[in-house]
Amino acid sequence: MGEYILEDPIVKVTNVSLKYGNQTILENIDLNIEKGEFLGLVGPNGSGKSTLIKTLLGLITPNQGDIELFNKPLNKFRQWERIGFVSQKANTINTGFPATVYEVVSMGLYSKVGLLRFLNRKHKRKIDETLESVGMLEYKNRNIGELSGGQQQRVFVARALVSEPDILILDEPTVGVDTSSVQQFYQLLTKLNQEKHITLLLVTHDVGVMTSYVSNVACLNKTLHFHGTSKDFQESDLSSLYGHDVQVITHDHEHGGRH
Amino acid sequence: MMNEFFTYEFLQNAFFTGIMIGFLAPILGVFIVVRRLALITDALSHVTLTGIAFHLLLAQTFTFMQLMSPLYMGMTFAVAGSLLMEKLRNVYTAFKELAIPIILSIGIGLGVVFISLADGFNNDLFNYLFGSIITVTREDLSVISIVTVVVTGLLILFYKELLFLSFDEEQASVSGIPGKWINILFIIMTALVIASSMRIVGILLVSSLMTLPAASAIQLSKSFKQMFLYSIIIGEFSVITGIISAFYLDISPGGVIVLVALSILLIILGCKKIHVGTSRKKMSYTDNNT
């Protein structure tokens, strides 16, 4: 099991294009995600990042191209518990919803447990362990709305992790999270990637902090402009992609630029 | 009331039906409120009225129908209306809430026409609109018991899926939960419970029994499970108070049930306000001292 270099990619995107009316959102995207990789998918607002993620998850059907997850065509793929997803929307959930941290994390197991079945003691232990691994066990019985943005995001990561997925997809997970928590959050992701060997796909428009944590970077702006190691990315010329919108910021600087 | 309770069958029917709907309506109400679908109950209750009116109209021509309970036709219409609503929500994907006024209009429009044709603007109609404790039959009681058992069973079986769909529909479908089918199942259950509640609470007030207890409970609850508990307690208390006062004061139970539920909500909101006010004062007091 330790040998994963020769295995097929977990996600295989071949020549995918998507249009809304006359507007091209994605054009001829080819992207493979290998097992064990920590891939940062970057691009300016409106570059199609979230759309690409939704396409991968089968929420949107592309006009052209093929997507394979774990060697299965998307329309035949059923093992959704192998994919953990933390959406952008997680930051804007209805905080008035009366659910405890425990209840929220347990949702991540529902699909694995299956219809007409109930959570057993083993599942409950798994929920506790996962909360422990993201450092949120002491908040188990707290209402989700009482937590800070950073803490909520950890809970949503725990929900995505609890079904023991092979890959975790995070769509702009640090929006609405304060700067100090962002650092901790990336450290958590690094730990998951290195210690638990979870493949990570992190989508963000915040290039600065991310590049020092991920192993590989893919740049998207309708088409894929760059796909390589994080080091090559930092040395490359970003301005062609970002224009004057984004300053390159190294991770030891605070940044305040949010639109 | 004890003596009367054992003497009059109608009172037993009303009481047991009340206990069941005081349990069912608030439970479904919890899901409805957190999913921001409160107005759906109004639309479906009016469609139930259409069904009742249709029954009354048919009963004029087909005399055998006079012996049947109009509950069946009410349920049939409510379920059909709920399926149509689910269909409409998928037609107007960007304006899902539009399905509610459309169904509501169909319900009232058709209902009024049927009632006029049946020449039914009378005391009977009044009972359907605002509830009554004397019109519940043994047959109604049996049907509502079956609905209670079936709906409670389905809610237990699909609890986790319903919770996930209510909390985050997109995430739920990504994780592989068959959202479409569970939503349809849920709206059918809602239709059945609305039609069952109509006898006691009345068509115009059914939605209140579903939403008011949940609205109070959401103020008190930290967890989703707690919200059920509080909703059921408030729902049962309101219904039982409503039935007892309807018996002694000879008024429609629906009105009292809603007023009791509303009073509880106001008391909770009031207490919360005072509580927040005092804790703020305390905070500013300590601020000044540090």
mmCIF file of N, CA, C and O in Angstrom, chain A residues 1-10 33-38 71 82 166 192-199 215-216:
data_model
loop_
_atom_site.group_PDB
_atom_site.id
_atom_site.type_symbol
_atom_site.label_atom_id
_atom_site.label_comp_id
_atom_site.label_asym_id
_atom_site.label_seq_id
_atom_site.Cartn_x
_atom_site.Cartn_y
_atom_site.Cartn_z
ATOM 1 N N MET A 1 0.834 -1.205 0.000
ATOM 2 C CA MET A 1 0.000 0.000 0.000
ATOM 3 C C MET A 1 0.870 1.257 0.000
ATOM 4 O O MET A 1 0.508 2.276 -0.526
ATOM 5 N N GLY A 2 2.068 1.147 0.585
ATOM 6 C CA GLY A 2 2.938 2.309 0.701
ATOM 7 C C GLY A 2 3.423 2.817 -0.666
ATOM 8 O O GLY A 2 3.692 3.997 -0.831
ATOM 9 N N GLU A 3 3.482 1.909 -1.651
ATOM 10 C CA GLU A 3 3.927 2.323 -2.986
ATOM 11 C C GLU A 3 2.784 2.983 -3.729
ATOM 12 O O GLU A 3 1.880 2.322 -4.190
ATOM 13 N N TYR A 4 2.833 4.293 -3.835
ATOM 14 C CA TYR A 4 1.728 4.888 -4.586
ATOM 15 C C TYR A 4 2.196 5.636 -5.821
ATOM 16 O O TYR A 4 1.425 6.270 -6.495
ATOM 17 N N ILE A 5 3.471 5.517 -6.116
ATOM 18 C CA ILE A 5 3.997 6.276 -7.252
ATOM 19 C C ILE A 5 3.482 5.716 -8.576
ATOM 20 O O ILE A 5 3.174 6.447 -9.495
ATOM 21 N N LEU A 6 3.322 4.394 -8.609
ATOM 22 C CA LEU A 6 2.940 3.773 -9.867
ATOM 23 C C LEU A 6 1.427 3.708 -10.080
ATOM 24 O O LEU A 6 0.960 3.302 -11.118
ATOM 25 N N GLU A 7 0.682 4.116 -9.063
ATOM 26 C CA GLU A 7 -0.764 4.012 -9.200
ATOM 27 C C GLU A 7 -1.320 5.065 -10.159
ATOM 28 O O GLU A 7 -0.702 6.077 -10.419
ATOM 29 N N ASP A 8 -2.523 4.796 -10.642
ATOM 30 C CA ASP A 8 -3.185 5.766 -11.519
ATOM 31 C C ASP A 8 -3.596 6.985 -10.705
ATOM 32 O O ASP A 8 -3.783 6.890 -9.499
ATOM 33 N N PRO A 9 -3.752 8.126 -11.386
ATOM 34 C CA PRO A 9 -4.160 9.320 -10.638
ATOM 35 C C PRO A 9 -5.545 9.173 -10.005
ATOM 36 O O PRO A 9 -6.396 8.439 -10.520
ATOM 37 N N ILE A 10 -5.723 9.862 -8.869
ATOM 38 C CA ILE A 10 -7.007 9.823 -8.177
ATOM 39 C C ILE A 10 -8.066 10.579 -8.979
ATOM 40 O O ILE A 10 -9.196 10.146 -9.122
ATOM 41 N N ILE A 33 -4.512 14.520 -10.657
ATOM 42 C CA ILE A 33 -4.075 14.643 -9.272
ATOM 43 C C ILE A 33 -3.607 13.261 -8.817
ATOM 44 O O ILE A 33 -4.377 12.294 -8.858
ATOM 45 N N GLU A 34 -2.346 13.189 -8.426
ATOM 46 C CA GLU A 34 -1.763 11.905 -8.030
ATOM 47 C C GLU A 34 -1.999 11.661 -6.552
ATOM 48 O O GLU A 34 -2.163 12.599 -5.774
ATOM 49 N N LYS A 35 -1.951 10.398 -6.187
ATOM 50 C CA LYS A 35 -2.111 10.047 -4.786
ATOM 51 C C LYS A 35 -0.988 10.653 -3.937
ATOM 52 O O LYS A 35 0.174 10.615 -4.320
ATOM 53 N N GLY A 36 -1.353 11.248 -2.800
ATOM 54 C CA GLY A 36 -0.355 11.807 -1.899
ATOM 55 C C GLY A 36 0.023 13.249 -2.190
ATOM 56 O O GLY A 36 0.748 13.880 -1.426
ATOM 57 N N GLU A 37 -0.482 13.777 -3.298
ATOM 58 C CA GLU A 37 -0.141 15.136 -3.697
ATOM 59 C C GLU A 37 -0.856 16.167 -2.809
ATOM 60 O O GLU A 37 -1.920 15.897 -2.284
ATOM 61 N N PHE A 38 -0.248 17.356 -2.644
ATOM 62 C CA PHE A 38 -0.925 18.504 -2.037
ATOM 63 C C PHE A 38 -0.920 19.587 -3.104
ATOM 64 O O PHE A 38 0.068 20.280 -3.298
ATOM 65 N N ASN A 71 -10.261 6.036 -11.235
ATOM 66 C CA ASN A 71 -10.349 5.163 -12.408
ATOM 67 C C ASN A 71 -11.753 4.815 -12.874
ATOM 68 O O ASN A 71 -11.947 3.871 -13.623
ATOM 69 N N ARG A 82 -15.177 8.396 -0.438
ATOM 70 C CA ARG A 82 -13.726 8.483 -0.627
ATOM 71 C C ARG A 82 -13.278 9.918 -0.906
ATOM 72 O O ARG A 82 -12.085 10.198 -0.979
ATOM 73 N N ASP A 166 -9.895 9.453 0.689
ATOM 74 C CA ASP A 166 -8.543 9.406 0.144
ATOM 75 C C ASP A 166 -8.096 10.791 -0.275
ATOM 76 O O ASP A 166 -6.928 11.097 -0.320
ATOM 77 N N LEU A 192 -2.118 16.606 7.835
ATOM 78 C CA LEU A 192 -2.988 15.578 7.256
ATOM 79 C C LEU A 192 -2.332 14.945 6.037
ATOM 80 O O LEU A 192 -2.417 13.743 5.814
ATOM 81 N N ASN A 193 -1.680 15.790 5.247
ATOM 82 C CA ASN A 193 -1.062 15.318 4.021
ATOM 83 C C ASN A 193 0.149 14.438 4.329
ATOM 84 O O ASN A 193 0.319 13.364 3.748
ATOM 85 N N GLN A 194 0.974 14.877 5.287
ATOM 86 C CA GLN A 194 2.227 14.155 5.537
ATOM 87 C C GLN A 194 2.047 12.960 6.452
ATOM 88 O O GLN A 194 2.645 11.919 6.235
ATOM 89 N N GLU A 195 1.199 13.109 7.489
ATOM 90 C CA GLU A 195 1.081 12.019 8.459
ATOM 91 C C GLU A 195 0.003 11.013 8.075
ATOM 92 O O GLU A 195 0.153 9.823 8.266
ATOM 93 N N LYS A 196 -1.113 11.522 7.549
ATOM 94 C CA LYS A 196 -2.203 10.591 7.214
ATOM 95 C C LYS A 196 -2.263 10.285 5.722
ATOM 96 O O LYS A 196 -3.157 9.574 5.271
ATOM 97 N N HIS A 197 -1.350 10.861 4.958
ATOM 98 C CA HIS A 197 -1.241 10.601 3.523
ATOM 99 C C HIS A 197 -2.540 10.868 2.766
ATOM 100 O O HIS A 197 -2.918 10.114 1.871
ATOM 101 N N ILE A 198 -3.217 11.927 3.176
ATOM 102 C CA ILE A 198 -4.434 12.297 2.460
ATOM 103 C C ILE A 198 -4.053 13.238 1.316
ATOM 104 O O ILE A 198 -3.291 14.182 1.509
ATOM 105 N N THR A 199 -4.560 12.918 0.138
ATOM 106 C CA THR A 199 -4.322 13.781 -1.010
ATOM 107 C C THR A 199 -5.159 15.046 -0.837
ATOM 108 O O THR A 199 -6.312 14.972 -0.411
ATOM 109 N N SER A 215 2.646 21.148 -2.318
ATOM 110 C CA SER A 215 3.750 20.571 -3.064
ATOM 111 C C SER A 215 3.695 21.000 -4.535
ATOM 112 O O SER A 215 4.712 21.263 -5.143
ATOM 113 N N ASN A 216 2.484 21.059 -5.065
ATOM 114 C CA ASN A 216 2.328 21.449 -6.463
ATOM 115 C C ASN A 216 1.313 22.559 -6.618
ATOM 116 O O ASN A 216 0.430 22.722 -5.778
#
